[in-house]
CSV table of C-alpha atoms in Angstrom, one decimal:
chain,number,residue,atom,x,y,z
A,276,MET,CA,27.8,34.8,-35.3
A,277,LYS,CA,24.7,34.2,-33.2
A,278,SER,CA,21.3,32.4,-34.4
A,279,PRO,CA,18.6,34.3,-35.8
A,280,SER,CA,16.0,35.2,-32.9
A,281,PRO,CA,14.7,31.2,-31.9
A,282,THR,CA,11.1,33.1,-31.0
A,283,HIS,CA,7.7,33.5,-32.4
A,284,GLN,CA,4.5,34.2,-31.4
A,285,GLN,CA,2.4,32.0,-34.0
A,286,HIS,CA,3.7,28.6,-34.8
A,287,GLN,CA,4.4,27.6,-38.1
A,288,HIS,CA,5.0,24.2,-39.4
A,289,ALA,CA,8.2,24.1,-41.7
A,290,THR,CA,8.9,21.6,-44.1
A,291,ALA,CA,12.0,19.6,-44.6
A,292,ALA,CA,13.7,19.9,-48.2
A,293,ARG,CA,13.6,16.7,-50.5
A,294,PRO,CA,15.3,13.6,-49.8
A,295,THR,CA,17.0,13.2,-53.4
A,296,HIS,CA,17.6,15.7,-56.0
A,297,GLN,CA,14.2,15.4,-57.6
A,298,HIS,CA,12.0,15.0,-54.6
A,299,ARG,CA,9.1,17.9,-53.3
A,300,LEU,CA,7.4,17.4,-50.3
A,301,CYS,CA,3.9,18.4,-50.2
A,302,HIS,CA,0.9,18.6,-47.6
A,303,THR,CA,-2.1,16.2,-48.3
A,304,LYS,CA,-5.4,16.9,-47.9
A,305,PHE,CA,-4.9,15.1,-44.2
A,306,LEU,CA,-2.1,17.7,-43.3
A,307,PHE,CA,0.0,14.7,-41.9
A,308,LEU,CA,2.7,15.6,-40.0
A,309,LEU,CA,5.5,12.9,-40.3
A,310,LEU,CA,7.3,12.1,-37.2
A,311,VAL,CA,10.0,9.3,-37.1
A,312,VAL,CA,11.4,9.5,-39.0
A,313,VAL,CA,10.7,13.3,-38.2
A,314,ALA,CA,12.8,16.1,-37.2
A,315,ILE,CA,11.7,18.3,-34.6
A,316,SER,CA,10.4,22.2,-34.0
A,317,GLY,CA,9.2,22.6,-31.0
A,318,CYS,CA,7.9,25.0,-28.4
A,319,SER,CA,8.1,25.3,-24.6
A,320,LEU,CA,9.5,27.5,-21.8
A,321,ASP,CA,7.0,30.1,-21.7
A,322,HIS,CA,8.7,33.0,-21.3
A,323,PRO,CA,7.9,36.8,-20.6
A,324,PHE,CA,9.4,39.5,-23.0
A,325,ASN,CA,10.4,42.6,-20.7
A,326,GLY,CA,7.6,42.1,-18.6
A,327,ASN,CA,4.6,42.4,-21.0
A,328,GLU,CA,1.7,40.5,-21.7
A,329,LEU,CA,3.8,38.3,-24.6
A,330,ILE,CA,4.5,34.9,-24.3
A,331,TRP,CA,7.5,33.8,-26.3
A,332,ASP,CA,8.4,30.1,-27.4
A,333,TYR,CA,11.7,28.4,-27.7
A,334,ARG,CA,11.6,26.4,-30.9
A,335,ASN,CA,13.8,22.8,-30.7
A,336,GLU,CA,16.9,23.0,-32.0
A,337,ASN,CA,19.0,20.0,-33.6
A,338,LEU,CA,22.8,19.6,-33.5
A,339,GLU,CA,23.4,19.2,-37.5
A,340,ILE,CA,26.6,17.8,-38.5
A,341,THR,CA,28.1,18.1,-42.3
A,342,LEU,CA,31.0,15.7,-43.2
A,343,LEU,CA,33.5,16.6,-45.7
A,344,ASP,CA,36.5,15.6,-47.8
A,345,ASP,CA,39.6,17.8,-47.6
A,346,GLU,CA,38.6,19.4,-50.8
A,347,GLY,CA,34.8,20.8,-49.1
A,348,GLN,CA,32.6,17.7,-50.9
A,349,SER,CA,29.8,16.3,-49.1
A,350,LEU,CA,31.0,12.7,-48.0
A,351,ILE,CA,27.1,11.2,-47.5
A,352,ASP,CA,25.5,10.1,-50.5
A,353,PRO,CA,22.0,8.1,-49.7
A,354,THR,CA,20.9,7.7,-53.7
A,355,THR,CA,23.3,4.7,-54.3
A,356,ASP,CA,23.3,0.7,-52.6
A,357,GLU,CA,26.6,1.6,-51.4
A,358,GLY,CA,26.2,4.8,-49.8
A,359,LEU,CA,23.2,3.7,-48.1
A,360,ALA,CA,24.8,0.9,-46.5
A,361,LEU,CA,27.6,2.9,-44.9
A,362,LEU,CA,24.7,4.9,-43.0
A,363,SER,CA,24.5,1.6,-41.1
A,364,GLN,CA,28.2,2.3,-39.5
A,365,ILE,CA,26.6,5.5,-38.4
A,366,SER,CA,25.7,6.4,-34.9
A,367,ILE,CA,25.7,8.5,-31.9
A,368,ASP,CA,26.0,7.7,-28.1
A,369,TYR,CA,24.4,10.0,-25.8
A,370,ASP,CA,23.5,10.0,-22.5
A,371,GLY,CA,23.6,6.6,-22.0
A,372,LYS,CA,22.0,5.6,-25.0
A,373,HIS,CA,22.6,4.4,-28.5
A,374,PHE,CA,21.1,6.0,-31.4
A,375,PRO,CA,21.8,4.5,-34.8
A,376,LEU,CA,21.4,6.7,-38.0
A,377,ASN,CA,18.1,6.2,-39.7
A,378,ASP,CA,18.0,6.1,-43.4
A,379,ARG,CA,17.2,8.4,-46.4
A,380,ALA,CA,14.2,10.3,-45.0
A,381,ALA,CA,12.0,12.7,-45.6
A,382,ARG,CA,10.3,14.8,-42.8
A,383,GLU,CA,8.0,17.6,-41.9
A,384,MET,CA,8.3,19.7,-38.6
A,385,ARG,CA,6.2,19.6,-35.8
A,386,ASP,CA,5.5,22.0,-32.8
A,387,MET,CA,5.9,19.8,-29.5
A,388,VAL,CA,7.6,20.1,-26.4
A,389,GLU,CA,11.0,18.8,-26.4
A,390,GLY,CA,10.7,15.0,-25.5
A,391,TYR,CA,11.7,12.8,-28.6
A,392,ARG,CA,15.1,12.0,-29.6
A,393,ASP,CA,15.8,11.0,-33.2
A,394,PHE,CA,19.1,10.2,-35.1
A,395,PHE,CA,18.5,10.9,-39.2
A,396,LEU,CA,19.5,12.6,-42.6
A,397,ARG,CA,18.1,15.8,-43.6
A,398,TYR,CA,18.9,17.4,-47.2
A,399,ARG,CA,20.0,21.0,-46.6
A,400,ASP,CA,21.6,23.5,-49.0
A,401,GLY,CA,22.4,21.2,-51.6
A,402,ARG,CA,23.9,18.4,-49.3
A,403,TYR,CA,22.7,15.7,-46.6
A,404,VAL,CA,23.5,16.4,-43.0
A,405,LEU,CA,23.5,14.0,-39.9
A,406,SER,CA,20.6,15.9,-37.7
A,407,PHE,CA,20.5,15.1,-33.8
A,408,GLY,CA,17.8,16.1,-31.5
A,409,GLU,CA,16.1,18.0,-30.3
A,410,PHE,CA,16.9,20.3,-27.6
A,411,GLN,CA,15.4,23.3,-25.8
A,412,PRO,CA,18.0,26.1,-24.9
A,413,ASN,CA,18.1,25.2,-21.2
A,414,TYR,CA,21.5,23.3,-21.6
A,415,LYS,CA,24.0,25.2,-19.3
A,416,ASP,CA,25.9,22.1,-18.1
A,417,LEU,CA,28.1,20.7,-20.7
A,418,GLN,CA,26.4,18.2,-22.9
A,419,ILE,CA,28.9,15.2,-24.5
A,420,LEU,CA,28.1,12.7,-27.1
A,421,TYR,CA,30.2,10.5,-29.3
A,422,LEU,CA,29.9,10.2,-33.4
A,423,ASN,CA,30.8,6.7,-34.6
A,424,LEU,CA,31.5,6.9,-38.1
A,425,PRO,CA,32.9,4.0,-40.8
A,426,GLY,CA,36.3,3.3,-40.3
A,427,ASP,CA,36.1,2.6,-36.8
A,428,GLU,CA,36.4,6.6,-36.4
A,429,GLN,CA,35.0,8.0,-33.5
A,430,HIS,CA,34.6,11.9,-32.5
A,431,ARG,CA,33.7,13.8,-29.0
A,432,ILE,CA,31.0,16.4,-29.5
A,433,SER,CA,30.6,18.6,-26.6
A,434,PHE,CA,28.1,21.6,-26.6
A,435,THR,CA,25.9,24.3,-24.3
A,436,HIS,CA,22.7,25.3,-25.6
A,437,THR,CA,20.9,28.5,-23.8
A,438,VAL,CA,19.2,31.6,-24.6
A,439,ARG,CA,20.7,35.4,-23.6
A,440,LYS,CA,18.8,38.1,-24.9
A,441,ASN,CA,16.3,36.4,-26.9
A,442,THR,CA,18.6,34.6,-28.9
A,443,PHE,CA,20.4,31.0,-28.4
A,444,ASP,CA,23.5,31.0,-27.0
A,445,SER,CA,25.5,27.9,-27.8
A,446,SER,CA,28.8,26.6,-28.1
A,447,VAL,CA,30.0,23.5,-29.8
A,448,TRP,CA,33.3,22.2,-28.7
A,449,LEU,CA,34.9,18.8,-31.4
A,450,ASP,CA,37.2,16.5,-29.6
A,451,ASP,CA,40.0,18.1,-27.9
A,452,GLN,CA,39.6,21.5,-29.1
A,453,LEU,CA,40.2,24.6,-26.2
A,454,GLU,CA,38.4,27.0,-28.6
A,455,PRO,CA,34.5,26.7,-29.5
A,456,HIS,CA,34.4,25.1,-33.0
A,457,SER,CA,30.9,26.7,-33.6
A,458,ASN,CA,28.4,28.8,-32.1
A,459,SER,CA,25.6,27.3,-33.4
A,460,LEU,CA,24.4,23.7,-33.4
A,461,ARG,CA,23.2,23.7,-36.7
A,462,ASN,CA,26.6,24.3,-38.1
A,463,VAL,CA,29.5,21.6,-37.1
A,464,VAL,CA,31.4,20.3,-40.0
A,465,ILE,CA,33.8,17.5,-39.4
A,466,TYR,CA,36.6,16.2,-41.9
A,467,PRO,CA,36.7,12.3,-41.5
A,468,LYS,CA,40.3,11.0,-41.6
A,469,ASN,CA,42.2,10.0,-44.8
A,470,ASN,CA,40.2,12.5,-46.6
A,471,GLY,CA,37.1,10.6,-46.2
A,472,GLU,CA,38.1,7.0,-47.7
A,473,ALA,CA,36.2,4.8,-45.3
A,474,PHE,CA,33.0,6.9,-47.4
A,475,ARG,CA,34.4,6.2,-50.9
A,476,VAL,CA,31.8,4.6,-53.1
A,477,SER,CA,33.1,2.4,-56.0
A,478,PRO,CA,32.0,3.3,-59.9
A,479,GLN,CA,29.9,0.1,-59.9
A,480,ALA,CA,27.6,1.5,-57.5
A,481,ARG,CA,24.3,1.2,-58.0
A,482,PRO,CA,21.0,3.8,-57.7
A,483,ALA,CA,19.7,2.6,-54.2
A,484,PRO,CA,16.1,0.8,-54.1
A,485,VAL,CA,13.0,2.3,-53.5
A,486,THR,CA,10.2,0.8,-51.0
A,487,LEU,CA,6.6,2.1,-51.5
A,488,TYR,CA,4.9,3.0,-48.2
A,489,ILE,CA,1.4,3.0,-47.1
A,490,TYR,CA,-0.5,4.4,-44.4
A,491,PRO,CA,-3.7,2.6,-44.0
A,492,LEU,CA,-7.2,4.4,-43.0
A,493,LEU,CA,-9.1,1.9,-41.4
A,494,PRO,CA,-11.2,0.8,-38.4
A,495,THR,CA,-9.6,1.1,-35.0
A,496,THR,CA,-10.8,-2.7,-34.6
A,497,SER,CA,-8.4,-3.9,-37.5
A,498,PHE,CA,-5.2,-2.7,-35.1
A,499,ALA,CA,-3.6,-4.5,-32.2
A,500,VAL,CA,-3.8,-1.9,-29.4
A,501,ASP,CA,-1.0,-2.0,-26.8
A,502,GLU,CA,-2.6,-1.4,-23.8
A,503,LEU,CA,0.2,0.5,-22.2
A,504,THR,CA,1.8,2.9,-25.0
A,505,ARG,CA,-1.6,3.2,-26.9
A,506,ASP,CA,0.8,2.2,-30.2
A,507,ARG,CA,-1.1,0.2,-32.9
A,508,SER,CA,-0.1,-2.3,-35.2
A,509,ILE,CA,-1.5,-4.9,-37.9
A,510,PRO,CA,-1.7,-8.3,-35.6
A,511,GLN,CA,-0.8,-11.5,-37.3
A,512,GLU,CA,-4.5,-12.5,-37.8
A,513,GLU,CA,-4.9,-9.6,-40.0
A,514,PHE,CA,-1.9,-10.6,-42.3
A,515,ALA,CA,-4.1,-12.7,-45.0
A,516,ASN,CA,-6.5,-9.7,-45.2
A,517,TYR,CA,-3.8,-7.5,-47.1
A,518,GLN,CA,-2.3,-8.1,-50.7
A,519,ILE,CA,-0.7,-6.1,-52.9
A,520,THR,CA,-0.4,-6.8,-57.4
A,521,LEU,CA,2.4,-5.3,-59.3
A,522,ASP,CA,2.9,-6.2,-62.9
A,523,GLY,CA,0.1,-9.5,-62.7
A,524,LYS,CA,1.9,-10.8,-59.6
A,525,THR,CA,0.3,-10.7,-56.0
A,526,TYR,CA,2.3,-10.8,-52.9
A,527,PRO,CA,0.6,-11.4,-49.6
A,528,LEU,CA,1.5,-9.6,-46.0
A,529,VAL,CA,4.6,-11.4,-44.7
A,530,SER,CA,6.4,-11.0,-41.5
A,531,SER,CA,10.1,-9.4,-42.1
A,532,ASN,CA,11.8,-12.4,-41.1
A,533,ASP,CA,9.9,-14.0,-43.8
A,534,ALA,CA,10.6,-11.3,-46.4
A,535,ASN,CA,12.8,-12.6,-49.6
A,536,GLY,CA,13.2,-10.2,-52.2
A,537,LEU,CA,10.2,-7.9,-53.0
A,538,SER,CA,7.8,-8.2,-50.4
A,539,LEU,CA,5.2,-6.5,-48.5
A,540,THR,CA,5.6,-6.2,-44.9
A,541,THR,CA,4.5,-3.9,-42.1
A,542,GLY,CA,6.1,-1.9,-38.9
A,543,ASN,CA,4.9,1.2,-37.0
A,544,SER,CA,6.1,4.7,-36.7
A,545,ARG,CA,4.7,7.8,-35.4
A,546,PHE,CA,2.4,9.7,-37.2
A,547,ILE,CA,0.9,12.9,-36.3
A,548,ARG,CA,-2.2,13.7,-38.0
A,549,GLN,CA,-4.1,17.4,-37.5
A,550,GLY,CA,-5.6,16.8,-34.1
A,551,GLY,CA,-4.5,13.6,-33.9
A,552,PHE,CA,-2.1,11.2,-31.7
A,553,TYR,CA,1.4,11.3,-30.2
A,554,ASN,CA,1.4,7.2,-31.1
A,555,LYS,CA,2.9,4.8,-33.2
A,556,GLU,CA,0.5,3.5,-36.0
A,557,PRO,CA,1.2,0.8,-38.5
A,558,PHE,CA,2.1,1.1,-42.2
A,559,LEU,CA,2.6,-1.3,-45.0
A,560,ALA,CA,5.8,-1.4,-47.0
A,561,PHE,CA,6.1,-2.7,-50.2
A,562,GLY,CA,9.9,-3.3,-51.5
A,563,PRO,CA,12.9,-3.1,-52.5
A,564,ILE,CA,12.1,-1.6,-55.9
A,565,PRO,CA,15.1,-1.1,-58.3
A,566,LEU,CA,14.8,2.1,-59.9
A,567,GLU,CA,16.0,0.1,-63.5
A,568,ASN,CA,12.9,-0.8,-63.5
A,569,ASN,CA,11.8,2.5,-65.3
A,570,TYR,CA,8.4,2.6,-63.7
A,571,HIS,CA,6.3,5.8,-65.0
A,572,ASN,CA,2.6,6.2,-63.7
A,573,LYS,CA,2.6,2.6,-63.2
A,574,GLU,CA,-0.6,0.9,-61.7
A,575,ILE,CA,0.0,-0.8,-58.3
A,576,THR,CA,-3.2,-2.2,-56.5
A,577,VAL,CA,-3.4,-2.8,-53.3
A,578,SER,CA,-6.5,-4.5,-51.2
A,579,TYR,CA,-7.7,-5.1,-47.8
A,580,LYS,CA,-10.7,-8.2,-47.3
A,581,GLY,CA,-10.8,-7.6,-51.0
A,582,ILE,CA,-11.4,-4.0,-51.2
A,583,GLU,CA,-9.1,-2.6,-54.1
A,584,LYS,CA,-7.1,0.4,-53.8
A,585,GLN,CA,-5.3,2.0,-56.8
A,586,ILE,CA,-1.9,3.2,-56.4
A,587,LEU,CA,0.1,5.4,-59.4
A,588,PHE,CA,3.8,5.0,-58.8
A,589,ASN,CA,7.0,6.5,-60.7
A,590,CYS,CA,10.4,5.1,-59.9
A,591,TYR,CA,13.3,5.8,-62.4
A,592,LEU,CA,16.5,7.7,-63.2
A,593,ASP,CA,15.8,10.9,-65.1
A,594,THR,CA,18.3,11.7,-67.8
A,595,ASN,CA,21.4,13.3,-65.3
A,596,LYS,CA,20.8,9.7,-63.8
A,597,LYS,CA,19.5,11.0,-60.9
A,598,ALA,CA,16.6,9.2,-58.9
A,599,VAL,CA,13.2,10.3,-59.1
A,600,TYR,CA,10.3,8.3,-57.3
A,601,GLU,CA,7.0,9.5,-56.0
A,602,ALA,CA,3.8,7.7,-55.8
A,603,TRP,CA,-0.2,9.1,-55.1
A,604,SER,CA,-3.9,7.6,-54.8
A,605,GLY,CA,-5.2,6.5,-57.9
A,606,ASP,CA,-8.7,7.4,-56.4
A,607,ASP,CA,-7.1,11.4,-56.0
A,608,ASN,CA,-7.8,14.1,-58.6
A,609,THR,CA,-4.6,15.2,-57.5
A,610,LYS,CA,-1.1,14.5,-57.4
A,611,ASN,CA,-0.2,15.1,-53.5
A,612,ILE,CA,3.1,13.5,-52.7
A,613,LEU,CA,4.7,12.6,-49.2
A,614,TYR,CA,8.1,10.7,-48.4
A,615,PHE,CA,8.8,8.9,-45.7
A,616,ARG,CA,12.1,7.2,-45.4
A,617,ASN,CA,13.7,5.8,-48.6
A,618,GLY,CA,10.9,6.0,-50.5
A,619,PRO,CA,7.0,7.5,-51.1
A,620,LEU,CA,4.1,7.3,-48.7
A,621,VAL,CA,0.6,7.1,-49.9
A,622,ILE,CA,-2.8,7.3,-47.6
A,623,VAL,CA,-4.7,4.5,-48.5
A,624,ASP,CA,-8.4,5.4,-47.2
A,625,TRP,CA,-10.7,1.7,-47.0
A,626,ASN,CA,-12.9,3.8,-44.5
A,627,ARG,CA,-14.6,5.5,-48.0
C-alpha cells in the first residue's frame, strides 16, 4: 500500500505528539519551531503537474522504526531512568557518519529543503518510534544504513525513495530479506532478538528525571557569535550574570563539566523563530529534577544581571504513575507550553 499523496500547495506546520503520556504541545505567541532536536517536514523538487501552472512541493520523509517484542508490545519507554539510559546504546551509521539517538524529545515540524540529519524519538499512535531523516524522494540508488541496538545487536536497513505519479514510491529491506519489508519509510518494524530481553527494565526502575529548559531573549551583545557559522552561545565571561533559585537555594550558571547534581548549565541548539534563523542559539538547562519532588505550580526565579523573571513549574506523577511536567512564564497570562528534549521549555524575555 502506497503512502498518501506527498504533495501540498500550501505549506502547513504540523505538530509532533507528546513526549510522555501527559504532554500537550502548544504554539507560543512567538511561534517557535523547535529544530534539534526537530523532526522534519520539508519542501523541495519544484515539479510541474500535468504541464499546468501549479507547482507541487514534496515533503521530506523520515525513516521511522518501531521496536516490538514477540507479543507486539513496544520495547522503548524513556519515561523511566533505566529505559532512558538504554537510549544511549541505540545509534545509526549512515553515509560514513555516526548518529546517536537523541533522548526523549518533543519536536515541531518545519518547511525547509532537505539537508538536516537527525536521529530521535517520536511519539506516534500510542508508542515511541525511532525516527531518522530527512529524505526527499530522489533516492533511486539503494541506500544502506546500520541500526545499532542494546545487546550488541545490529540490523542493516536498505531503501529506495522516489516519486511515481505524484505518490511516494518507496521500498525498504531488512537485513538479508529478498522481498521488501515495507513500501513506506514510516512503517519499519523490527523484533529484536531474544524477545527484546536487552530492553527490559527492572521493577525497581524509577521515573526519569526532568530538566527545565529556558530560551533567553537578550540583546545579541549578550552572546558570543561564531564568525563562520553565525551560531550563538553564552560566553564564559557572562556566566556570572545568570542564576536560578528554587526552594530558597540559588544555583549559578556553571559549565557542564562542573555540574554536580542539580545544576544550571547551558548549551545551544537550532531554534527557528517565525521569520528567524537557521543557526544554533543558546539555552539554559536546570536539572535533573526528580518527579518524586511532586511540584505543583512551583515558583522558580531565573535572573540575568539581577533582573528576575518568574517561572511556574509542574513536575509530578499522576494517579496512574505517569510523568507530568510542564512550565510556563509567570509574566504571561496564558499557560503556553513547549517541550524540548527531556523537559519543558520556557521563553524568558529580558528585553521587556
